[in-house]
XYZ file of C-alpha atoms in Angstrom:
757
model
C 0.000 0.000 0.000
C 1.202 3.495 -0.706
C 2.055 6.351 1.623
C -0.644 8.348 -0.185
C -3.222 6.072 1.422
C -1.580 6.694 4.806
C -1.827 10.462 4.302
C -5.524 10.000 3.522
C -5.919 8.272 6.886
C -4.334 11.222 8.628
C -6.431 13.797 6.796
C -9.530 12.994 8.838
C -7.774 13.258 12.205
C -7.597 16.264 14.508
C -4.168 17.446 15.656
C -4.131 15.441 18.921
C -5.256 12.263 17.166
C -2.583 12.800 14.518
C 0.108 13.148 17.191
C -0.920 9.807 18.681
C -1.024 8.019 15.314
C 2.338 9.368 14.101
C 4.129 8.392 17.324
C 6.516 5.565 16.428
C 8.895 4.280 19.102
C 8.858 4.793 22.852
C 6.051 4.861 25.441
C 2.915 6.942 25.049
C -0.084 7.723 27.226
C -3.229 8.776 25.378
C -5.803 10.347 27.691
C -8.908 9.787 25.599
C -12.072 11.497 26.739
C -15.467 9.911 26.125
C -16.439 9.959 22.447
C -13.060 11.334 21.368
C -12.314 8.705 18.719
C -9.862 6.525 20.639
C -10.720 3.383 18.665
C -9.965 5.283 15.462
C -6.626 6.377 16.927
C -5.700 2.836 17.966
C -6.631 1.213 14.673
C -5.105 3.957 12.521
C -1.848 3.828 14.484
C -1.625 0.054 14.006
C -2.308 0.417 10.284
C 0.306 3.207 10.130
C 2.897 1.041 11.896
C 2.327 -1.716 9.347
C 1.904 0.362 6.198
C 4.279 3.291 6.786
C 6.935 1.884 9.127
C 6.902 -1.633 7.690
C 6.288 -3.340 11.043
C 5.415 -7.018 10.616
C 1.891 -7.529 12.101
C 3.194 -10.469 14.145
C 5.200 -7.973 16.221
C 2.026 -6.165 17.349
C -0.075 -7.017 20.399
C -3.338 -5.078 20.860
C -5.278 -5.668 24.076
C -8.731 -4.434 24.994
C -11.464 -5.323 27.485
C -14.308 -6.854 25.461
C -14.435 -9.388 22.663
C -16.716 -7.033 20.769
C -14.152 -4.213 20.889
C -11.388 -6.599 19.816
C -13.463 -7.815 16.857
C -14.259 -4.267 15.751
C -10.587 -3.336 16.031
C -9.508 -6.235 13.805
C -12.171 -5.390 11.218
C -11.216 -1.698 11.085
C -7.514 -2.455 10.684
C -8.263 -4.908 7.860
C -10.391 -2.273 6.104
C -7.645 0.347 6.430
C -4.962 -1.983 5.102
C -7.126 -3.702 2.519
C -5.945 -7.041 3.897
C -5.916 -9.002 7.144
C -2.977 -8.178 9.473
C -1.851 -11.806 9.567
C 0.050 -12.706 12.729
C -1.133 -9.804 14.871
C -2.597 -10.722 18.252
C -5.690 -8.698 19.086
C -7.977 -9.679 21.941
C -8.984 -9.261 25.555
C -6.527 -9.782 28.392
C -8.309 -13.065 29.133
C -8.258 -14.390 25.562
C -4.608 -13.398 25.087
C -3.799 -15.043 28.421
C -5.599 -18.233 27.392
C -3.639 -18.324 24.137
C -0.343 -17.930 25.979
C -1.250 -20.669 28.456
C -2.171 -23.143 25.729
C 1.235 -22.513 24.156
C 3.015 -23.342 27.421
C 0.432 -25.314 29.411
C 3.009 -27.786 30.752
C 4.795 -24.972 32.587
C 1.694 -24.288 34.702
C 0.717 -27.898 35.319
C -1.938 -28.156 32.594
C -2.386 -29.601 29.118
C -3.406 -27.463 26.115
C -6.988 -28.794 26.351
C -7.556 -27.261 29.800
C -11.065 -26.119 30.721
C -11.845 -22.515 31.622
C -14.132 -22.565 34.654
C -16.835 -19.940 34.838
C -18.121 -18.639 38.167
C -20.583 -21.495 38.728
C -17.894 -24.100 38.024
C -15.480 -22.374 40.402
C -18.106 -22.144 43.158
C -18.761 -25.876 42.728
C -15.077 -26.620 43.356
C -15.028 -24.227 46.326
C -18.039 -25.958 47.897
C -16.396 -29.368 47.688
C -13.132 -28.095 49.134
C -15.072 -26.493 51.985
C -16.860 -29.785 52.649
C -13.544 -31.628 52.861
C -12.099 -28.958 55.164
C -15.302 -28.904 57.277
C -15.845 -25.177 56.683
C -19.532 -24.368 57.083
C -21.224 -22.803 54.046
C -23.698 -21.188 56.470
C -20.909 -19.324 58.239
C -18.925 -18.521 55.099
C -20.767 -18.323 51.783
C -18.868 -20.122 48.984
C -19.376 -17.101 46.709
C -17.785 -14.831 49.345
C -14.864 -17.265 49.621
C -14.439 -17.220 45.835
C -14.636 -13.421 45.741
C -11.870 -13.149 48.340
C -9.657 -15.570 46.398
C -10.396 -13.691 43.178
C -9.371 -10.399 44.790
C -6.162 -11.989 46.048
C -5.282 -13.469 42.660
C -5.903 -10.241 40.774
C -3.689 -8.422 43.280
C -1.029 -11.155 42.756
C -1.213 -12.150 46.424
C 0.135 -15.695 46.786
C -1.310 -18.383 49.044
C 1.578 -17.962 51.507
C 1.123 -14.178 51.591
C -2.615 -14.526 52.088
C -2.129 -16.985 54.956
C 0.291 -14.597 56.653
C -2.166 -11.685 56.351
C -5.317 -13.599 57.363
C -6.315 -12.002 60.667
C -10.137 -11.996 60.790
C -12.360 -15.120 60.844
C -13.434 -14.779 57.212
C -9.865 -14.480 55.918
C -8.815 -17.408 58.088
C -11.576 -19.478 56.463
C -10.509 -18.368 52.975
C -6.800 -19.187 53.408
C -7.011 -23.040 53.495
C -9.526 -23.071 50.616
C -7.207 -20.865 48.549
C -4.362 -23.262 49.337
C -6.370 -26.314 48.217
C -7.832 -24.691 45.130
C -4.709 -24.742 42.964
C -4.257 -28.484 43.458
C -7.910 -29.126 42.656
C -7.682 -27.069 39.480
C -4.503 -28.811 38.371
C -6.095 -32.225 38.861
C -9.130 -31.114 36.860
C -6.862 -29.616 34.150
C -8.795 -26.399 34.619
C -8.229 -22.690 35.199
C -10.485 -19.913 36.494
C -11.042 -16.536 34.813
C -8.552 -15.030 37.237
C -5.954 -17.650 36.315
C -6.083 -16.411 32.720
C -4.467 -13.229 34.061
C -2.373 -14.594 36.921
C -0.806 -17.654 35.264
C 0.553 -15.725 32.232
C 2.185 -13.293 34.670
C 3.693 -16.249 36.502
C 4.908 -17.655 33.180
C 6.629 -14.399 32.284
C 8.112 -13.847 35.750
C 9.393 -17.357 36.416
C 10.527 -18.460 32.958
C 13.081 -16.118 31.411
C 13.002 -17.870 28.037
C 9.227 -17.411 27.784
C 9.533 -13.753 28.744
C 12.277 -13.202 26.167
C 10.202 -14.991 23.528
C 7.188 -12.707 24.005
C 9.248 -9.541 24.385
C 10.927 -10.344 21.075
C 7.633 -11.310 19.441
C 5.646 -8.256 20.513
C 7.764 -5.186 19.745
C 4.711 -2.905 19.902
C 2.111 -3.234 22.654
C -1.126 -1.224 22.585
C -3.587 -1.358 25.479
C -7.109 0.067 25.412
C -9.124 1.024 28.549
C -5.911 1.162 30.581
C -7.698 2.895 33.462
C -9.481 -0.398 34.201
C -6.389 -2.574 34.563
C -5.771 -4.378 37.836
C -2.461 -5.404 39.391
C -2.142 -8.607 37.334
C -2.915 -6.844 34.039
C -0.511 -4.043 34.903
C 2.293 -6.562 35.567
C 1.471 -8.374 32.308
C 1.891 -5.179 30.286
C 5.075 -4.253 32.153
C 6.650 -7.696 31.672
C 5.964 -7.858 27.926
C 6.538 -4.205 27.053
C 8.957 -2.996 29.724
C 12.103 -4.054 27.867
C 11.560 -2.215 24.561
C 9.102 0.324 26.062
C 7.111 0.600 22.832
C 3.957 0.645 24.925
C 0.982 2.805 24.045
C -1.814 2.860 26.604
C -5.138 4.539 25.923
C -7.626 5.349 28.621
C -9.663 7.871 30.540
C -9.078 8.340 34.248
C -12.572 9.861 34.449
C -14.048 6.528 33.314
C -12.273 4.252 35.796
C -15.284 2.397 37.256
C -14.042 -1.062 38.209
C -12.230 -0.461 41.484
C -14.663 -2.863 43.155
C -13.177 -5.717 41.124
C -9.546 -4.756 41.570
C -8.916 -2.079 38.915
C -6.358 0.458 40.096
C -6.721 4.014 38.810
C -3.106 4.660 39.850
C -1.982 2.580 36.855
C -3.016 5.382 34.504
C -2.381 8.270 36.888
C 1.208 7.108 37.494
C 2.065 5.801 34.012
C 5.162 8.031 33.813
C 6.518 6.399 36.962
C 7.118 3.222 34.943
C 7.828 4.968 31.642
C 9.512 8.313 32.452
C 10.028 9.215 28.797
C 6.364 8.766 27.917
C 4.751 11.186 25.502
C 1.300 12.342 26.625
C -1.565 13.214 24.306
C -4.999 14.422 25.400
C -7.993 13.696 23.182
C -10.595 16.264 24.252
C -12.653 16.795 21.091
C -15.857 14.813 21.441
C -17.650 13.576 18.301
C -20.561 11.918 20.106
C -22.520 14.343 22.270
C -24.008 17.827 22.031
C -22.338 20.746 23.887
C -25.131 20.756 26.498
C -24.462 17.123 27.430
C -20.704 17.646 27.601
C -21.018 20.801 29.711
C -23.019 18.744 32.198
C -20.437 15.935 32.139
C -17.551 18.361 32.734
C -19.338 19.915 35.735
C -20.428 16.565 37.167
C -16.892 15.133 37.272
C -15.181 18.320 38.470
C -15.360 17.596 42.251
C -13.116 14.537 41.832
C -9.505 15.008 42.929
C -8.023 11.729 41.617
C -7.861 12.822 37.990
C -5.421 14.417 35.570
C -7.969 16.910 34.343
C -9.328 17.561 30.871
C -12.305 19.317 29.344
C -14.418 17.685 26.664
C -15.306 19.927 23.725
C -18.155 19.031 21.394
C -17.774 19.072 17.616
C -21.567 18.890 17.206
C -24.064 21.760 16.935
C -26.015 22.810 20.049
C -28.941 20.676 21.160
C -31.318 20.393 24.098
C -30.530 20.781 27.759
C -30.581 17.613 29.823
C -33.869 17.096 31.658
C -34.100 16.107 35.324
C -37.440 14.615 36.328
C -38.913 14.019 39.790
C -41.385 11.125 40.114
C -43.745 9.967 42.848
C -42.264 6.456 43.118
C -40.322 3.942 41.028
C -43.418 2.822 39.096
C -44.323 6.401 38.298
C -40.718 6.940 37.213
C -40.887 3.907 34.897
C -44.192 5.033 33.382
C -42.774 8.516 32.713
C -39.711 7.086 30.956
C -41.782 4.799 28.735
C -44.254 7.563 27.850
C -41.364 9.858 26.955
C -39.958 7.145 24.680
C -43.363 6.911 23.008
C -43.459 10.677 22.455
C -39.887 10.902 21.184
C -40.478 7.963 18.900
C -43.546 9.609 17.405
C -46.117 7.170 18.759
C -49.730 8.345 19.152
C -49.716 11.345 21.436
C -47.434 13.576 19.408
C -43.910 14.819 19.928
C -42.351 15.560 23.275
C -42.489 19.194 24.429
C -39.500 21.077 23.094
C -38.391 18.133 20.986
C -35.579 19.107 18.665
C -34.375 15.660 17.650
C -34.796 14.600 14.099
C -37.732 12.347 13.272
C -37.363 8.656 12.614
C -36.170 7.512 16.034
C -36.616 3.786 16.591
C -36.695 1.809 19.827
C -33.026 0.895 19.475
C -32.158 4.607 19.728
C -33.196 4.612 23.408
C -31.254 3.309 26.401
C -32.337 3.158 30.037
C -29.396 3.013 32.441
C -29.526 2.295 36.159
C -27.154 1.678 39.058
C -28.404 -1.783 40.098
C -30.076 -4.623 38.191
C -32.937 -4.668 40.728
C -34.216 -1.411 39.223
C -35.157 -3.087 35.942
C -38.333 -4.776 37.220
C -40.615 -1.709 37.290
C -39.188 -0.564 33.955
C -39.808 -3.950 32.349
C -43.407 -3.982 33.550
C -44.062 -0.546 32.081
C -42.416 -1.430 28.759
C -44.480 -4.612 28.519
C -47.711 -2.707 29.192
C -46.815 -0.322 26.382
C -45.961 -3.209 24.059
C -42.392 -1.999 23.521
C -39.703 -4.563 22.775
C -36.665 -4.356 25.063
C -33.432 -6.208 25.696
C -31.705 -6.636 29.029
C -27.923 -6.531 28.826
C -26.237 -8.288 31.725
C -29.205 -10.513 32.556
C -28.925 -14.296 32.212
C -26.362 -15.039 29.520
C -27.296 -17.493 26.781
C -24.570 -19.838 28.001
C -25.898 -19.653 31.587
C -29.306 -21.128 30.688
C -29.755 -24.551 32.222
C -30.238 -26.522 29.020
C -27.161 -24.890 27.491
C -25.066 -25.548 30.615
C -26.131 -29.221 30.445
C -24.886 -29.676 26.888
C -21.800 -27.561 27.498
C -21.020 -29.865 30.432
C -20.852 -32.795 28.005
C -18.654 -30.855 25.571
C -16.290 -29.795 28.350
C -15.951 -33.394 29.543
C -15.370 -34.631 25.988
C -12.603 -32.033 25.548
C -11.145 -32.531 29.030
C -11.901 -35.872 30.741
C -10.327 -34.581 33.967
C -13.052 -31.940 34.426
C -14.991 -33.134 37.475
C -17.436 -30.211 37.433
C -18.384 -31.078 33.851
C -18.741 -34.752 34.858
C -21.167 -33.875 37.659
C -23.247 -31.702 35.336
C -23.359 -34.139 32.431
C -24.007 -37.322 34.405
C -27.130 -35.758 35.920
C -28.685 -34.516 32.647
C -30.792 -36.371 31.864
C -31.174 -38.458 35.013
C -29.839 -41.979 34.547
C -30.353 -43.603 37.932
C -27.173 -42.226 39.530
C -28.123 -40.301 42.645
C -26.184 -37.738 44.671
C -25.206 -40.389 47.216
C -23.602 -42.538 44.526
C -21.700 -39.554 43.120
C -20.500 -38.551 46.594
C -19.285 -42.117 47.229
C -17.508 -42.180 43.869
C -15.989 -38.738 44.533
C -14.570 -39.839 47.900
C -12.962 -42.899 46.315
C -11.631 -40.858 43.390
C -10.158 -38.226 45.708
C -8.409 -40.909 47.771
C -6.833 -42.294 44.594
C -6.059 -38.891 43.080
C -8.218 -39.652 40.058
C -10.799 -37.609 38.147
C -14.379 -38.853 38.408
C -14.583 -40.153 34.824
C -11.517 -42.345 35.271
C -12.753 -43.541 38.662
C -16.154 -44.466 37.217
C -14.625 -47.319 35.175
C -12.478 -48.734 38.000
C -14.293 -51.847 39.295
C -12.697 -51.548 42.745
C -13.827 -47.932 43.138
C -17.463 -48.546 42.157
C -17.869 -51.875 43.925
C -19.839 -50.353 46.811
C -22.421 -48.773 44.511
C -25.761 -50.319 43.570
C -25.605 -52.527 40.442
C -27.902 -50.114 38.553
C -25.601 -47.182 39.360
C -22.527 -49.180 38.280
C -24.174 -50.042 34.974
C -25.291 -46.446 34.361
C -21.776 -45.115 35.096
C -20.232 -47.630 32.697
C -22.662 -46.634 29.950
C -22.022 -42.943 30.591
C -18.245 -43.402 30.443
C -18.589 -45.403 27.222
C -20.696 -42.620 25.680
C -18.092 -39.980 26.574
C -15.343 -42.203 25.181
C -17.195 -42.658 21.885
C -17.934 -38.940 21.548
C -14.357 -38.101 22.458
C -13.172 -40.294 19.620
C -15.716 -38.745 17.244
C -14.532 -35.233 18.215
C -11.189 -35.926 16.519
C -12.877 -35.728 13.105
C -16.364 -34.285 13.549
C -17.221 -30.592 13.546
C -18.633 -29.160 16.767
C -22.194 -28.934 15.423
C -22.043 -32.566 14.223
C -20.759 -33.596 17.633
C -23.627 -31.745 19.329
C -26.260 -33.375 17.094
C -24.801 -36.810 17.845
C -24.786 -36.036 21.578
C -28.375 -34.706 21.641
C -29.614 -37.831 19.836
C -27.597 -40.208 22.013
C -28.947 -38.870 25.313
C -32.432 -38.143 23.847
C -32.167 -34.655 25.233
C -35.160 -33.343 23.296
C -37.408 -35.881 25.045
C -35.873 -34.919 28.375
C -36.828 -31.278 27.809
C -40.446 -32.100 26.965
C -41.207 -32.488 30.661
C -39.733 -29.047 31.402
C -41.574 -25.710 31.572
C -41.071 -23.386 28.579
C -40.136 -26.425 26.508
C -40.292 -24.603 23.166
C -37.953 -21.835 24.353
C -35.512 -24.438 25.636
C -35.612 -26.397 22.382
C -35.048 -23.163 20.451
C -32.009 -22.433 22.644
C -30.599 -25.890 21.899
C -31.061 -25.302 18.163
C -29.337 -21.922 18.497
C -26.406 -23.609 20.242
C -26.021 -26.095 17.382
C -26.268 -23.349 14.755
C -23.703 -21.237 16.594
C -21.343 -24.201 16.788
C -21.582 -24.616 13.012
C -19.988 -21.194 12.563
C -16.886 -21.961 14.615
C -13.534 -21.802 12.884
C -10.119 -21.832 14.501
C -8.384 -18.496 15.044
C -6.025 -17.296 12.340
C -2.488 -18.419 13.054
C -3.636 -21.356 15.136
C -2.854 -22.131 18.723
C -1.064 -25.141 20.116
C -3.649 -27.779 21.040
C -6.597 -25.569 20.096
C -9.064 -27.804 18.270
C -12.379 -26.449 16.945
C -14.026 -27.847 20.101
C -11.438 -26.156 22.346
C -11.944 -22.909 20.454
C -15.730 -23.136 20.746
C -15.582 -23.775 24.488
C -13.113 -20.930 25.062
C -15.206 -18.462 23.082
C -18.398 -19.517 24.870
C -16.813 -19.182 28.308
C -15.308 -15.747 27.697
C -18.293 -14.155 25.931
C -20.132 -11.345 27.760
C -23.600 -9.840 27.527
C -22.265 -6.815 25.651
C -20.442 -9.074 23.171
C -23.706 -10.714 22.121
C -25.796 -7.551 21.966
C -27.501 -7.123 18.590
C -27.146 -3.420 17.818
C -29.681 -3.701 14.970
C -32.523 -5.179 17.029
C -35.383 -2.678 17.280
C -35.708 -2.726 21.051
C -35.090 -0.404 23.975
C -31.767 -1.250 25.630
C -31.719 -1.623 29.411
C -28.546 -2.113 31.416
C -26.495 -0.993 34.372
C -24.105 1.879 33.805
C -21.184 -0.520 34.172
C -22.457 -2.492 31.169
C -23.011 0.699 29.175
C -19.304 1.522 29.097
C -18.172 2.022 25.509
C -21.694 2.260 24.072
C -23.666 5.258 22.822
C -27.314 6.039 22.077
C -29.205 9.054 20.696
C -31.440 9.220 23.808
C -30.392 8.068 27.273
C -32.344 7.881 30.540
C -30.406 7.597 33.822
C -32.936 6.277 36.332
C -32.791 6.303 40.124
C -30.562 9.324 40.786
C -31.091 9.205 44.549
C -28.739 9.262 47.489
C -28.159 5.747 48.766
C -28.837 4.270 45.344
C -26.624 6.462 43.182
C -24.261 7.010 44.814
C -24.594 3.910 46.986
C -24.853 4.901 50.624
C -21.675 3.129 51.724
C -19.718 5.377 49.346
C -20.291 8.359 51.656
C -17.909 6.783 54.174
C -15.321 5.859 51.536
C -13.909 8.847 49.547
C -12.257 6.738 46.795
C -15.522 4.845 46.301
C -17.485 8.108 46.176
C -15.158 9.352 43.420
C -15.691 6.104 41.524
C -19.464 6.498 41.841
C -19.104 10.015 40.408
C -17.037 8.618 37.514
C -19.855 6.142 36.896
C -22.313 9.069 36.674
C -19.942 10.695 34.169
C -19.932 7.484 32.108
C -23.728 7.440 32.108
C -23.987 11.079 30.988
C -21.516 10.628 28.149
C -23.431 7.681 26.633
C -26.015 10.201 25.316
C -25.575 11.649 21.846
C -28.540 14.023 21.545
C -30.773 13.961 24.608
C -30.262 13.014 28.262
C -32.886 12.484 30.965
C -32.087 12.034 34.649
C -34.898 10.734 36.856
C -35.374 10.277 40.588
C -38.300 9.170 42.736
C -39.677 10.445 46.037
C -39.979 6.848 47.250
C -38.770 3.500 45.969
C -39.552 -0.137 46.741
C -36.637 -1.951 48.310
C -36.915 -5.447 49.761
C -40.686 -5.244 49.434
C -40.941 -2.006 51.417
C -41.640 1.494 50.095
C -38.733 3.638 51.274
C -38.426 7.451 51.128
C -35.606 8.873 49.037
C -34.015 12.166 48.086
C -32.340 13.406 44.887
C -28.688 12.442 44.491
C -26.111 14.794 45.946
C -24.309 14.455 42.606
C -26.943 16.822 41.225
C -25.949 19.445 43.800
C -22.934 20.653 41.805
C -25.006 21.329 38.686
C -25.556 25.115 38.277
C -29.162 26.352 38.093
C -30.313 26.605 34.497
C -28.055 23.857 33.143
C -30.862 21.319 33.621
C -34.481 21.514 32.529
C -36.481 20.524 35.639
C -39.757 18.610 35.446
C -41.961 16.548 37.732
C -44.491 13.881 36.817
C -48.219 14.491 36.914
C -48.589 12.021 39.791
C -46.008 13.871 41.869
C -47.611 17.227 41.114
C -50.957 15.827 42.243
C -49.527 15.244 45.717
C -48.836 18.956 46.106
C -45.106 18.342 46.336
C -44.169 19.141 42.762
C -41.060 21.089 43.733
C -38.347 18.552 44.465
C -35.551 19.837 46.708
C -32.389 20.441 44.733
C -29.397 19.303 46.825
C -26.970 22.205 46.770
C -23.260 21.750 47.263
C -23.285 24.926 49.325
C -26.054 23.826 51.666
C -25.325 20.185 52.416
C -22.364 17.965 52.970
C -22.065 14.823 50.800
C -24.081 12.037 52.337
C -26.225 14.152 54.652
C -29.750 12.783 54.847
C -32.389 15.342 53.879
C -36.138 14.675 53.980
C -38.499 16.379 51.563
C -41.650 14.631 52.784
C -43.002 15.129 56.316
C -43.406 11.399 56.834
C -39.953 10.488 55.561
C -37.453 9.006 57.991
C -34.278 11.045 57.532
C -32.139 8.306 59.055
C -33.239 5.523 56.712
C -30.724 4.908 53.962
C -31.888 4.074 50.461
C -29.257 1.357 50.482
C -29.969 0.083 54.023
C -28.281 -1.659 55.636
C -25.157 0.411 55.152
C -22.933 -2.287 56.570
C -21.800 -5.117 54.306
C -21.030 -8.759 54.914
C -17.389 -9.355 55.806
C -16.922 -5.789 57.105
C -14.942 -5.163 60.289
C -16.800 -3.337 63.089
C -16.416 -2.547 66.788
C -19.002 -2.739 69.569
C -18.582 -0.753 72.776
C -18.929 -3.812 75.002
C -18.096 -6.835 72.856
C -15.065 -5.394 71.036
C -14.058 -5.953 67.376
C -15.641 -8.454 65.037
C -16.605 -9.351 61.486
C -20.104 -9.124 60.044
C -21.315 -12.594 59.049
C -24.936 -11.940 58.095
C -27.374 -9.041 57.505
C -31.168 -9.033 57.469
C -34.064 -6.592 57.494
C -34.280 -3.005 56.310
C -34.363 0.457 57.825
C -34.714 0.519 61.602
C -35.289 -3.240 61.626
C -31.864 -4.061 60.192
C -30.222 -6.851 62.150
C -26.598 -7.917 61.951
C -24.855 -11.134 62.963
C -21.267 -10.550 64.089
C -18.443 -13.001 64.812
C -16.536 -11.242 67.586
C -12.798 -11.798 67.929
C -13.144 -12.557 71.632
C -13.991 -16.282 71.740
C -15.760 -15.737 75.041
C -18.203 -13.442 73.241
C -18.506 -15.503 70.065
C -21.355 -14.801 67.653
C -24.000 -12.174 68.469
C -27.123 -11.006 66.615
C -27.763 -7.299 67.160
C -30.204 -4.608 66.012
C -28.123 -2.013 64.146
C -30.244 0.920 65.318
C -29.327 0.200 68.957
C -25.889 -1.392 68.727
C -23.808 1.763 68.223
C -21.407 -0.043 65.886
C -18.260 1.662 64.655
C -16.899 0.544 61.297
C -13.403 -0.140 59.985
C -11.780 -1.633 63.105
C -8.959 -4.148 62.850
């Protein structure tokens, strides 16, 4: 390709974008504001490296956070070049990590056909380890144990380090499970999501020849969404790119919203600490939103202190002010949003007052964003009453549906006969006369022999104590898996699935289930999806079509599968909305205790992250933004009073168009109090209704499970359980003093102090 084509690429870039694209060697930090064209910068720079500087694509590693973004990046680069960039690695941290591990599986105690455990698989392993260690699931929830181990792994905290730091009862329960987990995963030839980040780091740190191989292979490293990297991802980038320092990271410190799962905003704030010679480019021209929306975003984020600072500037003509709407309750709020969609869309009833958007809006042009998934219920009911199609992003994934998990269990076991979680799932679907007691007996014998369940099921001495019918059923099941495993060497994945479904008569099994037609349709969709599977370009060691299909299915997210062309209103949490954009956006539930969450008022870094999440929500809107809040909201079956979010208090008068619903006006309280930064401290509870309880938090209880607290008489302890709402909130605490033990207290009377060690 000619340099003339390259100059054409540059012609459409603004000066800051051009600086980023033309940068050749050395580190670079690109601070890319929302809607500033960062994907265009990344893809154009890669094309420029290949076309202008003659860099072989195999020397380029591009990492992003979603499979969808990675796919779009590959497609754009191919369009720019006019050909596929053969040899370039482009994917998520997890998919790149999986590829590296399959290339060197023996160095981490696995084979290339290892299984990637999702959360349910991992919790299953945790439960069985807890049973062996006699750790009560009532005292320590398996999910909480897994979360603690996940946090430790992503922070690169080893088992020995965790054991040394385990001081409270919960941590002391986690430590032995963490220690046992690695052995269990090795035996199952499996890894967790977290291992896809941690094990590649271990590979690079502990094996100099592997590190040298990847440093030599990837001479140019580009990382998108760098503000969301955690400790493991940060180390991964440093280990691969630290030697040659040709590292370009792109991100927005104002959109760092994953601190709760280990992301560290300091990675982007302190980039020059690791790369002192880094060039810095700020992308501040926004191509997405109107000036009114961006002015609001700039003001909303301004109170944050943990930021480098930048000001978004719109390239679009002026539009409407954002509208803030007070509603009577959450149902009234939902009805208002749906009616406004009908008006904006041009349904019977005419256009919305002051509407300046162009005509021709469809349902897919509208998005409803909220802080928590629980808020979707009232919105769904209102949309259904109106007859509007909608899609929930982040709800039950296709691959999490029971019938799909059943068949995936078989495929996982066929690919990896050491996978005990897959064995347990497959052997029970459909039922074949092998009860839980028989499986538990087999599992105990297998564990004693150090064998996986499938291998143990064909050992006469290990099944001798089982009923004859169970022994026969196990033998038939093992024979079926063996036959399908042999067939998988030649058959495509869809052929394998059809053979499996016929062999176990799964269609007949589903006929006794509710929603049988939906389940059968899902099975057909699984088979059709499997027919489209082809191995990745370049190939991976040990990656068969079945391995590839299982890896893709395990790593897919709700956003990855979202059909952008479906004519339906999109509903999702603001975390899921990251990276998306819509002509009209509604942010629902802007109330203290819900957004921001009440516990954020006692945690300044968390409060800043909540404000960044608000900023993300605002900047999803292209043409029109609505912000709604309710005077009361149903939580845990109880109608609770609420007040507008303190985040609205920094917005100057006149920047927002203020409205209230007809139902709220009918109560005589149509003027909603506007929380002013000058008149109230963040987190102060203000009542705008005489009957409202000013001390009741929208997010009650404000304490969380696993939190450290202190009681005036009983001393320090760890919260084990929470129940009730408002003044009836009760808390169960494991006190450090064994003479005190476990106590159940009423929060309103206990006088608990938080944060004690």
